Amino acid sequence: MKKRAVITGVHAWVPDYILDNKELETMVDTNDEWITSRTGIKERRILKGENQGTSVIGTEAVKGLLEKTNTNPEEIDLIICATVTPDMLFPATANIVADNVGAKNSYSFDISAACSGFLYALTIASKFIETGAHKKVIVIGADKMSSIVNYQDRTTCIIFGDGGGAVLLEPTEESLGIMDSLLHTDGSGADFLHMRAGGSRKPATLETVKNREHSVFQEGSTVFKFAVTKMADVSAEIMKRNQLEAKDVAWLVPHQANKRIIDATANRMGIGPEKVMLNIEKYGNTTAGTLPLCLWDYESQLKKGDNLILAAFGGGFTWGAIYLKWGYDPQR
Ligand code: UT7
């Protein structure tokens, strides 16, 4: 019997501070009507305070996850954190989280795949379980986007927010869990969505700080066109190669970048809005955090055996989809 990796718990965390569209109106030349109609976003969360990095989000999510799944942190074999806003360039944020939660027997690393990061990390993690190498792996998707957003740039600051979540993966011999994964990269997309300075190519200088090159640059309409096409294509492809029709899919779990991209993906899959997880209105785009935040928000509606399609598109360009069967009923 083939061993599969199944999600046996999900937990997420967002900071308390709410930055709503009204407050953004006082910061840049924008308005609630434009933001709502163009993106679907009403508010987003911001992590405030000194020394508060993405590891805070990851740590809170993992602590809650360990508690609700009744898991001893010392049993964790591996922690993977998907993020583009690590606490520091090194060490990995996953290492900091592992230390914070007492995962003493785990090794850990970060992966950088922007908004598709959670899909990449989940795919990698599932392989360690399928081979029998590990029994308990935690995958975190979290970003403190406010740390790399220019709050004078109305084309990006209205989109992003802070938050994230984590899932526990364990082996199963039932026909549940990660069934298929389809991931793509196109490095030529780097020109349209990136953070110019702060890496080895252009280390920080007074000039780079003055020019605000340490924040997200996005050519929005180009990224939008790619996102609409690629997220819809990859979702349709994973359905086709697993002989899934719209009626077989219980939920689409889409990256929350723009409601119009989500609608286009659902339309292409032939799926109605009642089957689409949506929380962009309250959190905005939390990059690697959106997918676990959706699973957490909708956890009480998920049933064992439900077919889920997770799909994302983001910086890189990176994009992909995962077909998974949910592992448990709401009241375990
Ligand atoms: O998650 C990672 C991947 N990222 C994405 O998937 C994001 C993809 N892109 C988008 O979601 C959209 O392109 C945006 C939400 C970023 C922008 O929406 P858009 O419909 O593509 O707007 P646009 O950039 O074509 O701009 C339309 C107009 C422009 O004015 P003119 O030139 O038509 O007079 C902009 O200057 O809207 C203006 N505009 C704004 N107006 C009010 C741009 N930003 C704002 C704003 N408030 N915040």
mmCIF file of C-alpha atoms and ligand atoms in Angstrom:
data_model
loop_
_atom_site.group_PDB
_atom_site.id
_atom_site.type_symbol
_atom_site.label_atom_id
_atom_site.label_comp_id
_atom_site.label_asym_id
_atom_site.label_seq_id
_atom_site.Cartn_x
_atom_site.Cartn_y
_atom_site.Cartn_z
ATOM 1 C CA MET A 1 0.000 0.000 0.000
ATOM 2 C CA LYS A 2 1.413 3.399 -0.969
ATOM 3 C CA LYS A 3 2.295 5.645 1.937
ATOM 4 C CA ARG A 4 0.887 9.157 1.614
ATOM 5 C CA ALA A 5 1.342 12.363 3.564
ATOM 6 C CA VAL A 6 -1.877 13.625 5.116
ATOM 7 C CA ILE A 7 -2.607 16.901 6.895
ATOM 8 C CA THR A 8 -3.636 15.993 10.443
ATOM 9 C CA GLY A 9 -3.999 19.536 11.802
ATOM 10 C CA VAL A 10 -3.910 23.190 10.843
ATOM 11 C CA HIS A 11 -3.516 26.341 12.860
ATOM 12 C CA ALA A 12 -2.881 29.967 11.926
ATOM 13 C CA TRP A 13 -2.183 33.289 13.530
ATOM 14 C CA VAL A 14 -2.629 36.941 12.595
ATOM 15 C CA PRO A 15 -1.601 40.037 14.569
ATOM 16 C CA ASP A 16 -4.308 42.142 16.253
ATOM 17 C CA TYR A 17 -3.699 45.446 14.498
ATOM 18 C CA ILE A 18 -6.178 46.038 11.658
ATOM 19 C CA LEU A 19 -5.163 48.396 8.840
ATOM 20 C CA ASP A 20 -8.430 49.059 6.998
ATOM 21 C CA ASN A 21 -9.074 50.815 3.693
ATOM 22 C CA LYS A 22 -10.199 53.963 5.517
ATOM 23 C CA GLU A 23 -6.837 54.287 7.247
ATOM 24 C CA LEU A 24 -5.025 53.701 3.942
ATOM 25 C CA GLU A 25 -7.005 56.622 2.501
ATOM 26 C CA THR A 26 -5.172 58.861 4.975
ATOM 27 C CA MET A 27 -1.770 57.473 3.901
ATOM 28 C CA VAL A 28 -1.904 57.389 0.068
ATOM 29 C CA ASP A 29 -4.141 58.646 -2.739
ATOM 30 C CA THR A 30 -6.636 55.796 -2.776
ATOM 31 C CA ASN A 31 -10.172 54.987 -1.679
ATOM 32 C CA ASP A 32 -12.197 52.121 -0.271
ATOM 33 C CA GLU A 33 -14.281 51.801 -3.436
ATOM 34 C CA TRP A 34 -11.207 51.365 -5.690
ATOM 35 C CA ILE A 35 -9.508 48.866 -3.403
ATOM 36 C CA THR A 36 -12.661 46.813 -2.845
ATOM 37 C CA SER A 37 -13.720 46.662 -6.483
ATOM 38 C CA ARG A 38 -10.187 46.025 -7.880
ATOM 39 C CA THR A 39 -8.948 43.550 -5.270
ATOM 40 C CA GLY A 40 -11.729 42.470 -2.863
ATOM 41 C CA ILE A 41 -9.661 43.607 0.141
ATOM 42 C CA LYS A 42 -11.246 45.546 3.031
ATOM 43 C CA GLU A 43 -8.592 45.219 5.712
ATOM 44 C CA ARG A 44 -5.295 43.541 6.504
ATOM 45 C CA ARG A 45 -3.351 42.763 9.717
ATOM 46 C CA ILE A 46 -0.083 44.449 10.665
ATOM 47 C CA LEU A 47 2.517 43.105 13.097
ATOM 48 C CA LYS A 48 3.705 46.089 15.129
ATOM 49 C CA GLY A 49 6.478 46.449 17.691
ATOM 50 C CA GLU A 50 10.242 46.137 17.974
ATOM 51 C CA ASN A 51 11.942 42.848 17.104
ATOM 52 C CA GLN A 52 8.742 41.255 15.849
ATOM 53 C CA GLY A 53 9.611 39.225 12.756
ATOM 54 C CA THR A 54 7.913 36.474 10.770
ATOM 55 C CA SER A 55 9.077 33.955 13.391
ATOM 56 C CA VAL A 56 6.455 35.452 15.753
ATOM 57 C CA ILE A 57 3.714 34.457 13.307
ATOM 58 C CA GLY A 58 5.262 31.024 12.735
ATOM 59 C CA THR A 59 5.801 30.395 16.425
ATOM 60 C CA GLU A 60 2.223 31.293 17.392
ATOM 61 C CA ALA A 61 0.831 29.144 14.585
ATOM 62 C CA VAL A 62 2.998 26.134 15.467
ATOM 63 C CA LYS A 63 2.336 26.411 19.215
ATOM 64 C CA GLY A 64 -1.409 26.335 18.539
ATOM 65 C CA LEU A 65 -0.975 23.455 16.093
ATOM 66 C CA LEU A 66 0.994 21.330 18.579
ATOM 67 C CA GLU A 67 -1.601 22.007 21.258
ATOM 68 C CA LYS A 68 -4.641 21.191 19.179
ATOM 69 C CA THR A 69 -3.099 18.015 17.713
ATOM 70 C CA ASN A 70 -1.779 17.014 21.130
ATOM 71 C CA THR A 71 1.724 16.645 19.689
ATOM 72 C CA ASN A 72 4.922 16.628 21.729
ATOM 73 C CA PRO A 73 7.348 19.098 20.032
ATOM 74 C CA GLU A 74 10.196 16.631 20.521
ATOM 75 C CA GLU A 75 8.453 14.214 18.117
ATOM 76 C CA ILE A 76 8.742 16.650 15.207
ATOM 77 C CA ASP A 77 11.286 15.469 12.596
ATOM 78 C CA LEU A 78 11.365 18.467 10.280
ATOM 79 C CA ILE A 79 10.034 22.041 10.057
ATOM 80 C CA ILE A 80 9.915 23.858 6.725
ATOM 81 C CA CYS A 81 9.016 27.544 6.643
ATOM 82 C CA ALA A 82 7.952 29.188 3.384
ATOM 83 C CA THR A 83 8.543 32.923 3.552
ATOM 84 C CA VAL A 84 10.008 35.874 1.654
ATOM 85 C CA THR A 85 10.262 37.940 4.818
ATOM 86 C CA PRO A 86 12.570 35.889 7.040
ATOM 87 C CA ASP A 87 13.556 37.429 10.379
ATOM 88 C CA MET A 88 17.095 37.701 8.992
ATOM 89 C CA LEU A 89 18.769 36.582 5.752
ATOM 90 C CA PHE A 90 20.215 33.846 7.914
ATOM 91 C CA PRO A 91 19.703 31.819 10.005
ATOM 92 C CA ALA A 92 16.454 30.409 8.678
ATOM 93 C CA THR A 93 13.233 31.538 10.331
ATOM 94 C CA ALA A 94 12.269 27.862 10.629
ATOM 95 C CA ASN A 95 15.264 27.391 12.979
ATOM 96 C CA ILE A 96 14.035 30.213 15.221
ATOM 97 C CA VAL A 97 10.524 28.770 15.303
ATOM 98 C CA ALA A 98 11.867 25.284 16.081
ATOM 99 C CA ASP A 99 13.805 26.677 19.023
ATOM 100 C CA ASN A 100 10.819 28.730 20.260
ATOM 101 C CA VAL A 101 8.476 25.739 20.298
ATOM 102 C CA GLY A 102 10.963 23.230 21.740
ATOM 103 C CA ALA A 103 11.274 21.056 18.618
ATOM 104 C CA LYS A 104 14.647 19.824 19.851
ATOM 105 C CA ASN A 105 14.906 16.774 17.603
ATOM 106 C CA SER A 106 13.901 18.523 14.428
ATOM 107 C CA TYR A 107 16.040 20.033 11.691
ATOM 108 C CA SER A 108 14.591 22.942 9.791
ATOM 109 C CA PHE A 109 14.977 25.197 6.783
ATOM 110 C CA ASP A 110 13.262 27.996 4.871
ATOM 111 C CA ILE A 111 12.210 28.043 1.265
ATOM 112 C CA SER A 112 11.658 31.081 -0.897
ATOM 113 C CA ALA A 113 8.925 30.755 -3.509
ATOM 114 C CA ALA A 114 6.898 33.866 -2.668
ATOM 115 C CA CYS A 115 3.129 33.339 -2.904
ATOM 116 C CA SER A 116 3.580 29.731 -4.041
ATOM 117 C CA GLY A 117 5.849 29.008 -1.075
ATOM 118 C CA PHE A 118 3.317 26.981 0.873
ATOM 119 C CA LEU A 119 2.670 24.713 -2.145
ATOM 120 C CA TYR A 120 6.397 24.195 -2.685
ATOM 121 C CA ALA A 121 7.016 23.459 1.021
ATOM 122 C CA LEU A 122 4.037 21.115 1.264
ATOM 123 C CA THR A 123 5.238 19.190 -1.787
ATOM 124 C CA ILE A 124 8.792 18.869 -0.400
ATOM 125 C CA ALA A 125 7.480 17.806 3.016
ATOM 126 C CA SER A 126 5.155 15.196 1.527
ATOM 127 C CA LYS A 127 8.132 13.456 -0.137
ATOM 128 C CA PHE A 128 9.928 12.988 3.199
ATOM 129 C CA ILE A 129 6.797 11.304 4.559
ATOM 130 C CA GLU A 130 6.110 9.191 1.454
ATOM 131 C CA THR A 131 9.646 7.740 1.505
ATOM 132 C CA GLY A 132 9.243 6.787 5.151
ATOM 133 C CA ALA A 133 12.111 9.081 6.188
ATOM 134 C CA HIS A 134 9.942 11.130 8.578
ATOM 135 C CA LYS A 135 6.754 10.667 10.588
ATOM 136 C CA LYS A 136 5.866 14.219 11.677
ATOM 137 C CA VAL A 137 6.663 17.244 9.524
ATOM 138 C CA ILE A 138 5.423 20.794 10.051
ATOM 139 C CA VAL A 139 4.986 23.145 7.109
ATOM 140 C CA ILE A 140 4.673 26.854 7.826
ATOM 141 C CA GLY A 141 3.600 29.558 5.371
ATOM 142 C CA ALA A 142 4.062 33.010 6.907
ATOM 143 C CA ASP A 143 5.020 36.528 5.934
ATOM 144 C CA LYS A 144 5.357 39.901 7.572
ATOM 145 C CA MET A 145 4.785 41.778 4.326
ATOM 146 C CA SER A 146 4.546 45.120 6.142
ATOM 147 C CA SER A 147 8.326 44.875 6.632
ATOM 148 C CA ILE A 148 8.933 45.137 2.867
ATOM 149 C CA VAL A 149 6.028 47.335 1.758
ATOM 150 C CA ASN A 150 6.479 50.976 0.818
ATOM 151 C CA TYR A 151 3.536 52.760 2.437
ATOM 152 C CA GLN A 152 3.932 55.614 -0.052
ATOM 153 C CA ASP A 153 3.285 53.326 -3.041
ATOM 154 C CA ARG A 154 -0.463 53.001 -3.518
ATOM 155 C CA THR A 155 -0.101 50.241 -6.085
ATOM 156 C CA THR A 156 1.357 47.786 -3.547
ATOM 157 C CA CYS A 157 0.596 48.962 -0.012
ATOM 158 C CA ILE A 158 -3.134 48.347 -0.400
ATOM 159 C CA ILE A 159 -2.605 44.669 -1.224
ATOM 160 C CA PHE A 160 -0.367 43.135 1.398
ATOM 161 C CA GLY A 161 -0.810 42.115 5.035
ATOM 162 C CA ASP A 162 0.884 40.049 7.747
ATOM 163 C CA GLY A 163 -0.064 36.550 8.884
ATOM 164 C CA GLY A 164 0.358 32.864 8.294
ATOM 165 C CA GLY A 165 -0.275 29.347 9.437
ATOM 166 C CA ALA A 166 1.087 25.855 9.780
ATOM 167 C CA VAL A 167 0.008 22.287 9.078
ATOM 168 C CA LEU A 168 1.130 18.969 10.526
ATOM 169 C CA LEU A 169 1.833 16.201 8.010
ATOM 170 C CA GLU A 170 1.845 12.537 8.997
ATOM 171 C CA PRO A 171 1.908 9.232 7.081
ATOM 172 C CA THR A 172 -1.226 7.323 6.202
ATOM 173 C CA GLU A 173 -1.959 4.190 4.234
ATOM 174 C CA GLU A 174 -5.531 5.296 3.603
ATOM 175 C CA SER A 175 -6.317 6.991 0.302
ATOM 176 C CA LEU A 176 -6.021 10.456 1.870
ATOM 177 C CA GLY A 177 -3.594 13.360 1.841
ATOM 178 C CA ILE A 178 -1.409 14.810 -0.899
ATOM 179 C CA MET A 179 -2.478 13.003 -4.076
ATOM 180 C CA ASP A 180 -0.723 15.104 -6.708
ATOM 181 C CA SER A 181 1.323 18.255 -7.075
ATOM 182 C CA LEU A 182 2.194 20.394 -10.079
ATOM 183 C CA LEU A 183 4.765 23.168 -9.622
ATOM 184 C CA HIS A 184 6.243 25.660 -12.085
ATOM 185 C CA THR A 185 8.869 28.411 -12.161
ATOM 186 C CA ASP A 186 9.690 31.070 -14.764
ATOM 187 C CA GLY A 187 12.675 33.125 -13.632
ATOM 188 C CA SER A 188 12.157 35.734 -16.337
ATOM 189 C CA GLY A 189 9.217 36.941 -14.242
ATOM 190 C CA ALA A 190 11.682 38.402 -11.732
ATOM 191 C CA ASP A 191 11.638 41.685 -13.655
ATOM 192 C CA PHE A 192 7.984 42.256 -12.811
ATOM 193 C CA LEU A 193 7.865 41.365 -9.109
ATOM 194 C CA HIS A 194 10.881 41.616 -6.835
ATOM 195 C CA MET A 195 12.714 43.432 -4.076
ATOM 196 C CA ARG A 196 15.631 45.131 -5.787
ATOM 197 C CA ALA A 197 18.163 45.685 -2.988
ATOM 198 C CA GLY A 198 19.343 43.954 0.150
ATOM 199 C CA GLY A 199 20.627 40.797 -1.512
ATOM 200 C CA SER A 200 24.129 39.994 -2.760
ATOM 201 C CA ARG A 201 23.590 41.741 -6.092
ATOM 202 C CA LYS A 202 22.796 45.077 -4.504
ATOM 203 C CA PRO A 203 23.616 45.183 -0.808
ATOM 204 C CA ALA A 204 22.087 47.903 1.361
ATOM 205 C CA THR A 205 23.561 51.396 1.060
ATOM 206 C CA LEU A 206 22.262 54.809 2.093
ATOM 207 C CA GLU A 207 21.264 55.243 -1.555
ATOM 208 C CA THR A 208 19.206 52.027 -1.732
ATOM 209 C CA VAL A 209 17.394 52.975 1.453
ATOM 210 C CA LYS A 210 16.727 56.507 0.201
ATOM 211 C CA ASN A 211 15.399 55.113 -3.102
ATOM 212 C CA ARG A 212 13.141 52.676 -1.236
ATOM 213 C CA GLU A 213 14.668 49.697 -3.011
ATOM 214 C CA HIS A 214 14.117 47.472 0.020
ATOM 215 C CA SER A 215 10.412 47.192 -0.659
ATOM 216 C CA VAL A 216 8.261 45.228 -3.067
ATOM 217 C CA PHE A 217 8.314 46.361 -6.666
ATOM 218 C CA GLN A 218 5.423 45.048 -8.739
ATOM 219 C CA GLU A 219 4.309 45.778 -12.272
ATOM 220 C CA GLY A 220 0.731 45.032 -11.267
ATOM 221 C CA SER A 221 -1.064 44.648 -14.571
ATOM 222 C CA THR A 222 1.636 42.345 -16.053
ATOM 223 C CA VAL A 223 1.615 40.162 -12.940
ATOM 224 C CA PHE A 224 -2.182 40.168 -13.010
ATOM 225 C CA LYS A 225 -2.294 38.834 -16.589
ATOM 226 C CA PHE A 226 0.184 36.034 -15.842
ATOM 227 C CA ALA A 227 -1.576 35.169 -12.568
ATOM 228 C CA VAL A 228 -5.011 34.861 -14.161
ATOM 229 C CA THR A 229 -3.734 32.584 -16.928
ATOM 230 C CA LYS A 230 -1.279 30.452 -14.965
ATOM 231 C CA MET A 231 -3.385 29.836 -11.859
ATOM 232 C CA ALA A 232 -6.388 28.844 -13.982
ATOM 233 C CA ASP A 233 -4.248 26.674 -16.331
ATOM 234 C CA VAL A 234 -2.494 24.760 -13.566
ATOM 235 C CA SER A 235 -5.746 24.158 -11.662
ATOM 236 C CA ALA A 236 -7.475 22.845 -14.779
ATOM 237 C CA GLU A 237 -4.426 20.674 -15.584
ATOM 238 C CA ILE A 238 -4.270 19.024 -12.168
ATOM 239 C CA MET A 239 -8.000 18.260 -12.362
ATOM 240 C CA LYS A 240 -7.596 16.746 -15.825
ATOM 241 C CA ARG A 241 -4.649 14.527 -14.988
ATOM 242 C CA ASN A 242 -6.486 13.188 -11.920
ATOM 243 C CA GLN A 243 -9.758 12.694 -13.833
ATOM 244 C CA LEU A 244 -11.551 15.174 -11.571
ATOM 245 C CA GLU A 245 -14.666 17.005 -12.698
ATOM 246 C CA ALA A 246 -16.031 20.125 -11.034
ATOM 247 C CA LYS A 247 -18.588 18.019 -9.129
ATOM 248 C CA ASP A 248 -15.757 15.984 -7.565
ATOM 249 C CA VAL A 249 -14.035 19.032 -6.069
ATOM 250 C CA ALA A 250 -15.283 20.014 -2.609
ATOM 251 C CA TRP A 251 -13.139 23.158 -2.287
ATOM 252 C CA LEU A 252 -10.837 25.378 -4.275
ATOM 253 C CA VAL A 253 -8.220 26.845 -1.921
ATOM 254 C CA PRO A 254 -6.766 29.729 -3.918
ATOM 255 C CA HIS A 255 -3.922 32.115 -3.104
ATOM 256 C CA GLN A 256 -5.552 35.349 -1.966
ATOM 257 C CA ALA A 257 -3.905 37.995 -4.172
ATOM 258 C CA ASN A 258 -6.884 39.476 -5.927
ATOM 259 C CA LYS A 259 -10.531 38.392 -5.940
ATOM 260 C CA ARG A 260 -10.637 38.801 -9.712
ATOM 261 C CA ILE A 261 -7.811 36.240 -10.127
ATOM 262 C CA ILE A 262 -9.651 33.842 -7.797
ATOM 263 C CA ASP A 263 -12.922 34.244 -9.743
ATOM 264 C CA ALA A 264 -11.142 33.582 -13.054
ATOM 265 C CA THR A 265 -9.587 30.391 -11.651
ATOM 266 C CA ALA A 266 -12.900 29.125 -10.259
ATOM 267 C CA ASN A 267 -14.657 29.878 -13.566
ATOM 268 C CA ARG A 268 -12.070 27.957 -15.526
ATOM 269 C CA MET A 269 -12.528 24.965 -13.186
ATOM 270 C CA GLY A 270 -16.319 25.231 -13.496
ATOM 271 C CA ILE A 271 -16.628 25.670 -9.734
ATOM 272 C CA GLY A 272 -19.260 27.895 -8.095
ATOM 273 C CA PRO A 273 -18.420 30.533 -5.461
ATOM 274 C CA GLU A 274 -19.886 28.353 -2.689
ATOM 275 C CA LYS A 275 -16.907 26.007 -3.097
ATOM 276 C CA VAL A 276 -14.212 28.692 -3.075
ATOM 277 C CA MET A 277 -12.345 29.547 0.122
ATOM 278 C CA LEU A 278 -12.170 33.305 0.418
ATOM 279 C CA ASN A 279 -10.824 35.506 3.210
ATOM 280 C CA ILE A 280 -8.957 38.157 1.213
ATOM 281 C CA GLU A 281 -11.453 40.727 2.514
ATOM 282 C CA LYS A 282 -10.061 40.504 6.060
ATOM 283 C CA TYR A 283 -6.371 39.634 5.598
ATOM 284 C CA GLY A 284 -5.346 40.880 2.111
ATOM 285 C CA ASN A 285 -2.377 39.122 0.496
ATOM 286 C CA THR A 286 -0.149 37.522 3.150
ATOM 287 C CA THR A 287 2.073 35.899 0.449
ATOM 288 C CA ALA A 288 3.073 32.414 1.781
ATOM 289 C CA GLY A 289 0.459 32.757 4.521
ATOM 290 C CA THR A 290 -2.726 32.790 2.459
ATOM 291 C CA LEU A 291 -3.276 29.054 1.935
ATOM 292 C CA PRO A 292 -2.866 27.885 5.560
ATOM 293 C CA LEU A 293 -4.967 30.886 6.644
ATOM 294 C CA CYS A 294 -7.749 29.687 4.333
ATOM 295 C CA LEU A 295 -7.537 26.082 5.578
ATOM 296 C CA TRP A 296 -7.701 27.352 9.165
ATOM 297 C CA ASP A 297 -10.674 29.632 8.525
ATOM 298 C CA TYR A 298 -12.610 26.853 6.781
ATOM 299 C CA GLU A 299 -11.409 23.914 8.911
ATOM 300 C CA SER A 300 -14.797 23.445 10.603
ATOM 301 C CA GLN A 301 -16.455 22.940 7.188
ATOM 302 C CA LEU A 302 -14.001 20.319 5.920
ATOM 303 C CA LYS A 303 -14.823 16.632 5.977
ATOM 304 C CA LYS A 304 -12.612 13.559 5.790
ATOM 305 C CA GLY A 305 -12.132 12.599 2.139
ATOM 306 C CA ASP A 306 -13.053 16.022 0.703
ATOM 307 C CA ASN A 307 -11.167 16.747 -2.511
ATOM 308 C CA LEU A 308 -9.315 20.068 -2.272
ATOM 309 C CA ILE A 309 -7.414 21.870 -5.010
ATOM 310 C CA LEU A 310 -4.852 24.348 -3.663
ATOM 311 C CA ALA A 311 -3.568 26.837 -6.245
ATOM 312 C CA ALA A 312 -1.203 29.808 -6.187
ATOM 313 C CA PHE A 313 0.779 32.215 -8.335
ATOM 314 C CA GLY A 314 3.484 34.601 -7.202
ATOM 315 C CA GLY A 315 6.888 36.195 -7.422
ATOM 316 C CA GLY A 316 9.549 34.269 -9.303
ATOM 317 C CA PHE A 317 7.363 33.742 -11.224
ATOM 318 C CA THR A 318 6.265 30.642 -9.346
ATOM 319 C CA TRP A 319 2.936 28.879 -9.595
ATOM 320 C CA GLY A 320 1.341 25.540 -8.984
ATOM 321 C CA ALA A 321 -1.486 23.407 -7.676
ATOM 322 C CA ILE A 322 -1.882 20.548 -5.214
ATOM 323 C CA TYR A 323 -4.691 18.014 -5.209
ATOM 324 C CA LEU A 324 -5.265 16.646 -1.716
ATOM 325 C CA LYS A 325 -7.881 14.643 0.145
ATOM 326 C CA TRP A 326 -8.680 16.139 3.531
ATOM 327 C CA GLY A 327 -7.744 13.871 6.428
ATOM 328 C CA TYR A 328 -10.270 14.396 9.192
ATOM 329 C CA ASP A 329 -13.790 15.462 10.147
ATOM 330 C CA PRO A 330 -14.458 18.693 12.087
ATOM 331 C CA GLN A 331 -15.101 17.070 15.489
ATOM 332 C CA ARG A 332 -12.282 14.575 15.796
HETATM 333 O O1 UT7 B 1 0.467 37.662 -4.912
HETATM 334 C C1 UT7 B 1 1.537 37.757 -5.779
HETATM 335 C C2 UT7 B 1 1.159 38.050 -7.156
HETATM 336 N N1 UT7 B 1 0.511 39.329 -7.240
HETATM 337 C C3 UT7 B 1 -0.658 39.431 -7.803
HETATM 338 O O2 UT7 B 1 -1.235 38.460 -8.201
HETATM 339 C C4 UT7 B 1 -1.201 40.828 -7.998
HETATM 340 C C5 UT7 B 1 -1.621 41.027 -9.430
HETATM 341 N N2 UT7 B 1 -2.037 42.381 -9.742
HETATM 342 C C6 UT7 B 1 -3.151 42.957 -9.251
HETATM 343 O O3 UT7 B 1 -3.826 42.385 -8.421
HETATM 344 C C7 UT7 B 1 -3.590 44.263 -9.838
HETATM 345 O O4 UT7 B 1 -2.812 44.542 -10.979
HETATM 346 C C8 UT7 B 1 -3.505 45.475 -8.864
HETATM 347 C C9 UT7 B 1 -4.533 45.316 -7.759
HETATM 348 C C10 UT7 B 1 -2.105 45.557 -8.288
HETATM 349 C C11 UT7 B 1 -3.828 46.751 -9.632
HETATM 350 O O5 UT7 B 1 -5.100 46.653 -10.232
HETATM 351 P P1 UT7 B 1 -5.275 46.968 -11.798
HETATM 352 O O6 UT7 B 1 -6.703 46.819 -12.081
HETATM 353 O O7 UT7 B 1 -4.323 46.107 -12.553
HETATM 354 O O8 UT7 B 1 -4.864 48.478 -11.869
HETATM 355 P P2 UT7 B 1 -3.771 49.173 -12.801
HETATM 356 O O9 UT7 B 1 -2.415 48.943 -12.237
HETATM 357 O O10 UT7 B 1 -4.027 48.827 -14.242
HETATM 358 O O11 UT7 B 1 -4.163 50.691 -12.591
HETATM 359 C C12 UT7 B 1 -5.442 51.215 -13.040
HETATM 360 C C13 UT7 B 1 -5.556 52.642 -12.547
HETATM 361 C C14 UT7 B 1 -4.326 53.501 -12.818
HETATM 362 O O12 UT7 B 1 -4.755 54.816 -13.103
HETATM 363 P P3 UT7 B 1 -4.875 55.354 -14.623
HETATM 364 O O13 UT7 B 1 -3.480 55.207 -15.168
HETATM 365 O O14 UT7 B 1 -5.853 54.427 -15.276
HETATM 366 O O15 UT7 B 1 -5.343 56.746 -14.443
HETATM 367 C C15 UT7 B 1 -3.594 53.505 -11.494
HETATM 368 O O16 UT7 B 1 -2.784 54.630 -11.321
HETATM 369 O O17 UT7 B 1 -5.736 52.667 -11.122
HETATM 370 C C16 UT7 B 1 -4.757 53.508 -10.520
HETATM 371 N N3 UT7 B 1 -4.409 52.977 -9.203
HETATM 372 C C17 UT7 B 1 -5.073 53.296 -8.087
HETATM 373 N N4 UT7 B 1 -6.107 54.112 -7.852
HETATM 374 C C18 UT7 B 1 -6.569 54.211 -6.588
HETATM 375 C C19 UT7 B 1 -3.442 52.072 -8.901
HETATM 376 N N5 UT7 B 1 -3.460 51.826 -7.582
HETATM 377 C C20 UT7 B 1 -4.456 52.560 -7.053
HETATM 378 C C21 UT7 B 1 -4.976 52.714 -5.760
HETATM 379 N N6 UT7 B 1 -6.022 53.538 -5.571
HETATM 380 N N7 UT7 B 1 -4.459 52.045 -4.702
#
